[in-house]
PDB file of C-alpha atoms and ligand atoms in Angstrom:
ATOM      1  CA  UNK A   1      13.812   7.128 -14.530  1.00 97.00           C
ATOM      2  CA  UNK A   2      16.475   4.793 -14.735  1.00 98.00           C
ATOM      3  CA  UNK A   3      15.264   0.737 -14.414  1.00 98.00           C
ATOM      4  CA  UNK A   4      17.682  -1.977 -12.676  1.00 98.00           C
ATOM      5  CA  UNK A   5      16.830  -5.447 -12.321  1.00 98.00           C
ATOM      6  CA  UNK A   6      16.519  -7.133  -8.666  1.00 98.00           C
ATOM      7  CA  UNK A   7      18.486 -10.376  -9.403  1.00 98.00           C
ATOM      8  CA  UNK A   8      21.904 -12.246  -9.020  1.00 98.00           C
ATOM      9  CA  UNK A   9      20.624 -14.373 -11.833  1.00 98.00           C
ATOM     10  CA  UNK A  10      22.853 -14.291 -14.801  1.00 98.00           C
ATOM     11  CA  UNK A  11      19.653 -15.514 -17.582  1.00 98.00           C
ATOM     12  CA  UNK A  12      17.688 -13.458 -16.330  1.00 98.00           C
ATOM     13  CA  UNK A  13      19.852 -10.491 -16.737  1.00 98.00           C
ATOM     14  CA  UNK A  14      20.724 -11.593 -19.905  1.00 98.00           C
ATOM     15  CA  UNK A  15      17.402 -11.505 -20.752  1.00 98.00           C
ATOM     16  CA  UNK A  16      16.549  -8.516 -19.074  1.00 98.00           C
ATOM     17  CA  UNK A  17      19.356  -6.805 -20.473  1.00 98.00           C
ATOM     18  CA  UNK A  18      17.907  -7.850 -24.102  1.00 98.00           C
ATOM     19  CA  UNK A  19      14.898  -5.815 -23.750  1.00 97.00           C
ATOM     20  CA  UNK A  20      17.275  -2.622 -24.405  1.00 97.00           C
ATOM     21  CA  UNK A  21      16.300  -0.708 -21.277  1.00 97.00           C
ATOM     22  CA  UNK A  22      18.305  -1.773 -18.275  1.00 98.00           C
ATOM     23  CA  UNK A  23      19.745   0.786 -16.419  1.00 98.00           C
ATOM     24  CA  UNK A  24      21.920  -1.513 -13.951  1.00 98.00           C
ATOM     25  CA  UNK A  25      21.423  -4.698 -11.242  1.00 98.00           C
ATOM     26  CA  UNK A  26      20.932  -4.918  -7.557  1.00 98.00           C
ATOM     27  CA  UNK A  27      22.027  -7.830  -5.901  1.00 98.00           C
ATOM     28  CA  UNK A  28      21.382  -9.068  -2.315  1.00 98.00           C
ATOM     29  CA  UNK A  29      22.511 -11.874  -0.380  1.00 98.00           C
ATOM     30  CA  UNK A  30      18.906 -13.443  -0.077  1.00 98.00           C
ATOM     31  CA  UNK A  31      19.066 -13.330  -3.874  1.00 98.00           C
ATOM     32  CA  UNK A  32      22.799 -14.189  -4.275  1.00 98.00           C
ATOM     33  CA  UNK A  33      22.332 -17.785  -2.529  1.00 97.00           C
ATOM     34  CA  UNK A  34      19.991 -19.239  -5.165  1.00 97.00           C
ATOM     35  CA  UNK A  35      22.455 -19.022  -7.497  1.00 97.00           C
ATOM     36  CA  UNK A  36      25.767 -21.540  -7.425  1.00 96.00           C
ATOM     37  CA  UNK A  37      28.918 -20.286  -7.781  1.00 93.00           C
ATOM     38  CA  UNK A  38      31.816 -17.870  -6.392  1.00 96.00           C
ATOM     39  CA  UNK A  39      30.389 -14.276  -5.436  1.00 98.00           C
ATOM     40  CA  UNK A  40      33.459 -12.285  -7.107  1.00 98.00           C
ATOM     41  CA  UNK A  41      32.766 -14.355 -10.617  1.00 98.00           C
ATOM     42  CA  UNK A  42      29.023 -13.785 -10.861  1.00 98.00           C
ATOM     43  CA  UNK A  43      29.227 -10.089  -9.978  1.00 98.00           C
ATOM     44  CA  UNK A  44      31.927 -10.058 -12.612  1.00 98.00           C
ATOM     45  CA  UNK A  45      29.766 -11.784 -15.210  1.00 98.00           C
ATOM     46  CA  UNK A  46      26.776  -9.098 -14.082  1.00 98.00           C
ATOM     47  CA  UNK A  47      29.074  -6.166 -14.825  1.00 98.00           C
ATOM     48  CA  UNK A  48      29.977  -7.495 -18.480  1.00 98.00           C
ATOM     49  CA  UNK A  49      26.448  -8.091 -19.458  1.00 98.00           C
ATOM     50  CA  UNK A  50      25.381  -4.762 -18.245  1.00 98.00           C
ATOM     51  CA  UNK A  51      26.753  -1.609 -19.112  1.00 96.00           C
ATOM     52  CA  UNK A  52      25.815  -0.060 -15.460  1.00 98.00           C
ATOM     53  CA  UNK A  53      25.987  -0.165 -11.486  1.00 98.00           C
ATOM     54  CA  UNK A  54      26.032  -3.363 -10.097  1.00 98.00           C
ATOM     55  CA  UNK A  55      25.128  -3.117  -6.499  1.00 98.00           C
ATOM     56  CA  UNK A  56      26.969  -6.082  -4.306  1.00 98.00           C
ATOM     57  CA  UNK A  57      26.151  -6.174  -0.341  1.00 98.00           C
ATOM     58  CA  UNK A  58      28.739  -6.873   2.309  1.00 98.00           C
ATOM     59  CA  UNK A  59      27.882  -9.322   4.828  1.00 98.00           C
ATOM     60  CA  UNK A  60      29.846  -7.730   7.834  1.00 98.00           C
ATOM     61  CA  UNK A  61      28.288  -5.747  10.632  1.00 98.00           C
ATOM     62  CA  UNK A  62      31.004  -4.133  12.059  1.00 98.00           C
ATOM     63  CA  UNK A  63      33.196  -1.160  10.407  1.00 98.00           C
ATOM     64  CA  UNK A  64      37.019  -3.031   9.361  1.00 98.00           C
ATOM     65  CA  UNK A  65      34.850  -6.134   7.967  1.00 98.00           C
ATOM     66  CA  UNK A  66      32.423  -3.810   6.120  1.00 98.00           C
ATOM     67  CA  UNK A  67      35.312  -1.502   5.083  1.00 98.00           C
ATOM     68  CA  UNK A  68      37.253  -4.700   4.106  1.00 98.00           C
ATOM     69  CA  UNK A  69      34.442  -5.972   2.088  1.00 98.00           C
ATOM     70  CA  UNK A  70      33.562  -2.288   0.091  1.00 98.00           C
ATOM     71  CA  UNK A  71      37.616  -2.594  -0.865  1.00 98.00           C
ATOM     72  CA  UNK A  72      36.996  -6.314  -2.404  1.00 98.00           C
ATOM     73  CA  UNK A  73      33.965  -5.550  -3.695  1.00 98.00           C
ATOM     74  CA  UNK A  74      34.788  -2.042  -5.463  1.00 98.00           C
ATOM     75  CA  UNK A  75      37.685  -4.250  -6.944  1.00 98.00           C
ATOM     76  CA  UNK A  76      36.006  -6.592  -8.988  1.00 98.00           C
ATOM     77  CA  UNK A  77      34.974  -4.521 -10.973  1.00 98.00           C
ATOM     78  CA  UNK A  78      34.384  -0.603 -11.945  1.00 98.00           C
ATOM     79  CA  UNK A  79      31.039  -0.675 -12.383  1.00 98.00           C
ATOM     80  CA  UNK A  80      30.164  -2.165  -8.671  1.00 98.00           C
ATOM     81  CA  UNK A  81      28.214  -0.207  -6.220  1.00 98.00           C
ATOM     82  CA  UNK A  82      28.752  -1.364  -2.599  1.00 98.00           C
ATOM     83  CA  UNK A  83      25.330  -2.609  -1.085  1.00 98.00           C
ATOM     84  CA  UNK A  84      25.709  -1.452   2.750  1.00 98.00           C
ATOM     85  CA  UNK A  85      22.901  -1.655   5.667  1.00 98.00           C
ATOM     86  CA  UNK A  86      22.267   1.349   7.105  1.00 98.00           C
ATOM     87  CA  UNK A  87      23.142   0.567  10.922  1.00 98.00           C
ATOM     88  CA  UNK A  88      25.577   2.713  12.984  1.00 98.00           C
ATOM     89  CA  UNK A  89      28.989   1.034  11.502  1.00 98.00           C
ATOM     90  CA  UNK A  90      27.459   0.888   7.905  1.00 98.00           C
ATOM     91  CA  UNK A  91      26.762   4.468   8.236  1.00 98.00           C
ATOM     92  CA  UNK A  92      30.833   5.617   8.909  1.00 98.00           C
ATOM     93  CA  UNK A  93      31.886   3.017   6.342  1.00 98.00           C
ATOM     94  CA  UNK A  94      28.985   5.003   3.768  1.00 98.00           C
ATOM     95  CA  UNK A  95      31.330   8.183   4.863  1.00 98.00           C
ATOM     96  CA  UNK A  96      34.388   5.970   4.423  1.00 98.00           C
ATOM     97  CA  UNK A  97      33.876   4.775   1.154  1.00 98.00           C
ATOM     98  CA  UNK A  98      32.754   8.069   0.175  1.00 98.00           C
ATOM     99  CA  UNK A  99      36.001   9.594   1.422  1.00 98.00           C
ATOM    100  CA  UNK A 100      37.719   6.832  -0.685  1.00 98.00           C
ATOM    101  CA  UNK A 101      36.055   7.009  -3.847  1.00 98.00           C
ATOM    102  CA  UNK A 102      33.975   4.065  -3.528  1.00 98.00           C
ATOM    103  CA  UNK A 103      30.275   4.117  -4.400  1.00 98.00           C
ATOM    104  CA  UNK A 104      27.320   3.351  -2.050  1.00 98.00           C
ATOM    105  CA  UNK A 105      23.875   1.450  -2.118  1.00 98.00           C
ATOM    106  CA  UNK A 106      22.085   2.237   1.587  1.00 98.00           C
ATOM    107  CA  UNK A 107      19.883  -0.567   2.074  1.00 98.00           C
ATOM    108  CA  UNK A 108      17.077  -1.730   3.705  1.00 98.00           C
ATOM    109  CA  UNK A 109      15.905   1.855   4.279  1.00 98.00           C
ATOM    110  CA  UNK A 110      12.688   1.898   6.087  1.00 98.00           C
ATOM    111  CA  UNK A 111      12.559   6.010   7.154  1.00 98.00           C
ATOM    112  CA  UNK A 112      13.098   9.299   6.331  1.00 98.00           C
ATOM    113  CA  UNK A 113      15.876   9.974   8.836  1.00 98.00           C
ATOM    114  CA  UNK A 114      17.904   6.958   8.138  1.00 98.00           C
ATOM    115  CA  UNK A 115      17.760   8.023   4.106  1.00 98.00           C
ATOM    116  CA  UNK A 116      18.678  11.914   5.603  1.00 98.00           C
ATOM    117  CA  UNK A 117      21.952   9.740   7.650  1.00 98.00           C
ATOM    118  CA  UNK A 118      22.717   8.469   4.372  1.00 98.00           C
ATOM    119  CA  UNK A 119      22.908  11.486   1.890  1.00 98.00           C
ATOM    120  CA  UNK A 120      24.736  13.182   4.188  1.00 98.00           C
ATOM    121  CA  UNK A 121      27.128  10.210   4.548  1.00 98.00           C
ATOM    122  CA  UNK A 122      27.793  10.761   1.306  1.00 98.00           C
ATOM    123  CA  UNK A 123      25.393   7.575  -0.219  1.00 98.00           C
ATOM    124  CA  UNK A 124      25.107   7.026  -3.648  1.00 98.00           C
ATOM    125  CA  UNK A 125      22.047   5.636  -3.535  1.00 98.00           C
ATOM    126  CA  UNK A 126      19.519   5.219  -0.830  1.00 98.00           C
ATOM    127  CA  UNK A 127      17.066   2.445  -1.300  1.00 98.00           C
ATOM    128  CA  UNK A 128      13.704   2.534   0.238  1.00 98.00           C
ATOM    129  CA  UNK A 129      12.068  -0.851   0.999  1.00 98.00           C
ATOM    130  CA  UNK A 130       8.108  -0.315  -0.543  1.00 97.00           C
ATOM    131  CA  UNK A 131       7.294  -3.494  -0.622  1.00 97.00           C
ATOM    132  CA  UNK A 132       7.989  -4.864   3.254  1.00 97.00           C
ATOM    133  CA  UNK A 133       6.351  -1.405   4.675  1.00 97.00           C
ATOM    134  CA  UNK A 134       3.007  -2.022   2.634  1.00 96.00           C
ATOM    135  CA  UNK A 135       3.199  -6.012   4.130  1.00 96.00           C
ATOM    136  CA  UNK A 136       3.335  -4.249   7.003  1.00 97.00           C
ATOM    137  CA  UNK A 137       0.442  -2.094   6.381  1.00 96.00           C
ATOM    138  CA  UNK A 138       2.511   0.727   5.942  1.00 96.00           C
ATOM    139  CA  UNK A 139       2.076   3.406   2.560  1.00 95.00           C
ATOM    140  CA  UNK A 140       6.055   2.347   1.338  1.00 96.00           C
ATOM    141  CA  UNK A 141       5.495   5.311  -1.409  1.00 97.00           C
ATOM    142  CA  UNK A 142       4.733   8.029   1.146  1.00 97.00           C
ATOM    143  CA  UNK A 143       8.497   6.961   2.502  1.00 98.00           C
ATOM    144  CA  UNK A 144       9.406   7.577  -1.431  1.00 98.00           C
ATOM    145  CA  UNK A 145       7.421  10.851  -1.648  1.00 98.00           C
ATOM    146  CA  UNK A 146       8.948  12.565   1.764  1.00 98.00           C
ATOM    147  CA  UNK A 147      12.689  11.003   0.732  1.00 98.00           C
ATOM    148  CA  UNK A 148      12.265  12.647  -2.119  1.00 98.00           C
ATOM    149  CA  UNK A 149      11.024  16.065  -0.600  1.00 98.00           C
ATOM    150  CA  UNK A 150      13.824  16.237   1.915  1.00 98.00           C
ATOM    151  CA  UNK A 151      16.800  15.757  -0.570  1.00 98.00           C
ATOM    152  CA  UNK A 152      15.278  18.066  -3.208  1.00 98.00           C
ATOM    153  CA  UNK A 153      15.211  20.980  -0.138  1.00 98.00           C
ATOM    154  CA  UNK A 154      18.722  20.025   0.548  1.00 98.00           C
ATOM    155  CA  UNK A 155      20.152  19.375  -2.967  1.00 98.00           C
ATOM    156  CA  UNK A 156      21.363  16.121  -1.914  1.00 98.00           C
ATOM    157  CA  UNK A 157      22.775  14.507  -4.410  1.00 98.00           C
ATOM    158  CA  UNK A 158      22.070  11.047  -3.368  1.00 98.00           C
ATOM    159  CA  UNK A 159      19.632   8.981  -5.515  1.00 98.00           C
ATOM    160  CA  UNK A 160      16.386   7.481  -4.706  1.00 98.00           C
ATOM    161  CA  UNK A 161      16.581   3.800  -5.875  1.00 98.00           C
ATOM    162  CA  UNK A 162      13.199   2.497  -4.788  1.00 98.00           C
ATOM    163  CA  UNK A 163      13.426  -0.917  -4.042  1.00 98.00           C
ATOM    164  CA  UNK A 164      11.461  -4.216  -2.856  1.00 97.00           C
ATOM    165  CA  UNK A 165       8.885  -3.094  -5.454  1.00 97.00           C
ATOM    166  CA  UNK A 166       6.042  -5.947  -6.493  1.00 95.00           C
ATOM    167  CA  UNK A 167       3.909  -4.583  -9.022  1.00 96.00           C
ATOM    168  CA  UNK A 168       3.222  -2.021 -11.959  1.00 97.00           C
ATOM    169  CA  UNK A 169       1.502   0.003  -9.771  1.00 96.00           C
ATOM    170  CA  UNK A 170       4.445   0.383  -7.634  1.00 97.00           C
ATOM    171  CA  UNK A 171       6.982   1.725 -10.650  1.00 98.00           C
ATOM    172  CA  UNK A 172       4.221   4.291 -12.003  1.00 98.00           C
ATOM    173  CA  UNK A 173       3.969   5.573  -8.503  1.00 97.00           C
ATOM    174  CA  UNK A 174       7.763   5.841  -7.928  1.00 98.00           C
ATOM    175  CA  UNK A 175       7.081   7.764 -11.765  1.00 98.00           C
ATOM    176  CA  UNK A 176       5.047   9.859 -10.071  1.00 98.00           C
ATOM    177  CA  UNK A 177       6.745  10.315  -6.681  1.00 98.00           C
ATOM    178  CA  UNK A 178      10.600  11.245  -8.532  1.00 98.00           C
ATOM    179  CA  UNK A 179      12.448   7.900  -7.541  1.00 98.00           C
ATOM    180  CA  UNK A 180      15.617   8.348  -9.838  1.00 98.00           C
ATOM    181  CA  UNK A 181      15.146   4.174 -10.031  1.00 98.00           C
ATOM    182  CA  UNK A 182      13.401   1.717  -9.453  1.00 98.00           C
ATOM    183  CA  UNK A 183      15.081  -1.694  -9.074  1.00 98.00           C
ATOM    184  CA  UNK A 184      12.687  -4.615 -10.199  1.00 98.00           C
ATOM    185  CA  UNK A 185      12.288  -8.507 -10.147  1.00 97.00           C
ATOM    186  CA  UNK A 186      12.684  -9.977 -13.389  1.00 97.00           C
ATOM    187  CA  UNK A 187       8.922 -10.526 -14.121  1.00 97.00           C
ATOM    188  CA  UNK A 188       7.695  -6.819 -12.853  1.00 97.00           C
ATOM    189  CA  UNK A 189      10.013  -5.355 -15.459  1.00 97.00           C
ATOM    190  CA  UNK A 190       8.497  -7.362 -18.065  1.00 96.00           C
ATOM    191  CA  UNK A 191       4.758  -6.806 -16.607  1.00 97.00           C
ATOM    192  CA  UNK A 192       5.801  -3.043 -17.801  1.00 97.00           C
ATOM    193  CA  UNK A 193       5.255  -3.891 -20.862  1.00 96.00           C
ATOM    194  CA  UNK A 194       1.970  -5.979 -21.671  1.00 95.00           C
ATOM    195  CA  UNK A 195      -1.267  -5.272 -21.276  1.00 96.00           C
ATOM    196  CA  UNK A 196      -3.929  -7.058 -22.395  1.00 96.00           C
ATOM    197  CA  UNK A 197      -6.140  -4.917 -24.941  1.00 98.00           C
ATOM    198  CA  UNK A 198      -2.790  -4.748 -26.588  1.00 98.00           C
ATOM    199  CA  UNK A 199      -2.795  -8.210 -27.163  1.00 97.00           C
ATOM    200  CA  UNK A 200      -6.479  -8.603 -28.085  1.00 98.00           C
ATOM    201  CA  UNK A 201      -6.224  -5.368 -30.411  1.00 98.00           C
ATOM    202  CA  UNK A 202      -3.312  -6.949 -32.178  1.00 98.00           C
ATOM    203  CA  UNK A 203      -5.181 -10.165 -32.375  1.00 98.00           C
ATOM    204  CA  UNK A 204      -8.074  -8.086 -34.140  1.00 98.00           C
ATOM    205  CA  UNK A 205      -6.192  -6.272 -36.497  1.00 98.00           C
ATOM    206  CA  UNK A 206      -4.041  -9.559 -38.094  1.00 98.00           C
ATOM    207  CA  UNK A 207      -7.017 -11.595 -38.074  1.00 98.00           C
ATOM    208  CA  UNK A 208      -8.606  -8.530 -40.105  1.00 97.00           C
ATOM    209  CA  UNK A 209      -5.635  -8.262 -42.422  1.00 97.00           C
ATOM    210  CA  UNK A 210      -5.805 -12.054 -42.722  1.00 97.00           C
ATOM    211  CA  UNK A 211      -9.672 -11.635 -44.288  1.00 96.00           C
ATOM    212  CA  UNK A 212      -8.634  -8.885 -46.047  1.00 96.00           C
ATOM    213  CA  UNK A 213      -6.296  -9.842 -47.779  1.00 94.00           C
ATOM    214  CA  UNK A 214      -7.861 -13.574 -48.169  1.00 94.00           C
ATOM    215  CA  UNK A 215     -10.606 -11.364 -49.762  1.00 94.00           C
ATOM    216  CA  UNK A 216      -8.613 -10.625 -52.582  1.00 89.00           C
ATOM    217  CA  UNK A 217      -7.730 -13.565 -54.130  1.00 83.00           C
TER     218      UNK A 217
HETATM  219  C1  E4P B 301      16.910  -4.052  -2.937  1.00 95.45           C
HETATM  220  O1  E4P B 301      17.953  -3.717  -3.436  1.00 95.45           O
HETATM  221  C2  E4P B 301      16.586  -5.398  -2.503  1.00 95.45           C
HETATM  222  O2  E4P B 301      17.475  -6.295  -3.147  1.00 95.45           O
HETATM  223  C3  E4P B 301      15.203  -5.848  -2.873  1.00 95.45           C
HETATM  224  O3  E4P B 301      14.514  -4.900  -3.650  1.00 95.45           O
HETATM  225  C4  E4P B 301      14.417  -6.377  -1.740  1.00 95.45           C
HETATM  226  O4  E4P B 301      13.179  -6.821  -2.223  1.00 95.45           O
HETATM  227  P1  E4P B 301      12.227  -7.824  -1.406  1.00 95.45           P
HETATM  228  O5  E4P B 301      11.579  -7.060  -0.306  1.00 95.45           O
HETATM  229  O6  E4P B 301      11.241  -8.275  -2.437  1.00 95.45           O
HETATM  230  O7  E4P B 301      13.107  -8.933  -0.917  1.00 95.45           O
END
């Protein structure tokens, strides 16, 4: 399972990228405009701190703008994915790009038949919104879980990139469901990590050593 980081900004990804696991960086514009700066530069800066996809949305709604946009974008730099909605003119720019080379990020993916549109669009990656279904009241991972089901029947290519994620729980589920990634917020993907008896145990066993070896002398 491959692990991206759900952020536009640059310490964090530096710091993320320091923990020697990231797998790439999704970027939105919600998450793009708390950051200062020109779009092109930071997206830049993303791709030479991480050696992976960097997912960067167009803004357009309607096919030439969107197409426009996936040209700029795909420009800046090799590693950029192109972040489209998946709405009627953002699926035939998917199949544009596709036609052209250009890799794809379907977002804001809320059911099976739009992720279905998408792989056979020609997507790159489809990513499933979790995290808004369940505020819903919605099971997000069952959308995971039946994506996942239909491409494997199909051998669609097209990757699962399971997105607006929240907790722990949510990544070892996507584990156990067959996302190919999960894209994370910056304090989820360190949450991975801890756990508490870890940090206790450790406590225990240098303040044993400590004794120990006090002991001695
Ligand atoms: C996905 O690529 C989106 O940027 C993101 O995961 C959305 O998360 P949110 O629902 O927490 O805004």
């Amino acid at each position: 399972m491959q692990f991206f980081v759900d952020t536009a900004n640059i310490d964090e990804i530096k710091e993320a990228q320091a923990m020697g696991v990231l797998d790439g960086v999704t970027t939105n514009p919600s998450l793009m405009s708390k950051e200062s700066g020109n779009f092109d530069e930071i997206i830049r800066e993303i791709c030479e701190i991480v050696d992976g996809p960097v997912s960067a949305e167009v803004v357009s709604t309607d096919f030439d703008g969107m197409m426009a946009e996936a040209r700029k974008n795909a420009a800046i730099h090799e590693q950029v994915v192109v972040k489209i909605p998946i709405i009627l003119d953002g699926l035939k720019a998917v199949k544009a790009c596709s036609n052209e080379g250009i890799r794809t990020n379907v977002t804001l993916c809320f059911s099976p038949t739009q992720a279905l549109m998408a792989a056979k669009a020609g997507a790159s990656y489809i990513s499933p919104f979790i995290g808004r279904l369940d505020d819903l009241g919605q099971d997000g991972m069952d959308l995971i879980a039946t994506i996942r089901q239909i491409y494997n029947n199909y051998g669609f290519e097209t990757q699962v990139l399971a997105a607006s994620l929240r907790s722990t729980k949510h990544v070892v589920e996507c584990a156990l469901a067959g996302a190919d990634v999960v894209t994370l917020p910056p304090d989820v993907l360190k949450k991975l990590l801890t756990h508490p008896l870890t940090d206790s145990g450790l406590e225990r066993f240098l303040a044993d050593w400590k004794s120990w070896e006090e002991g001695k002398k």
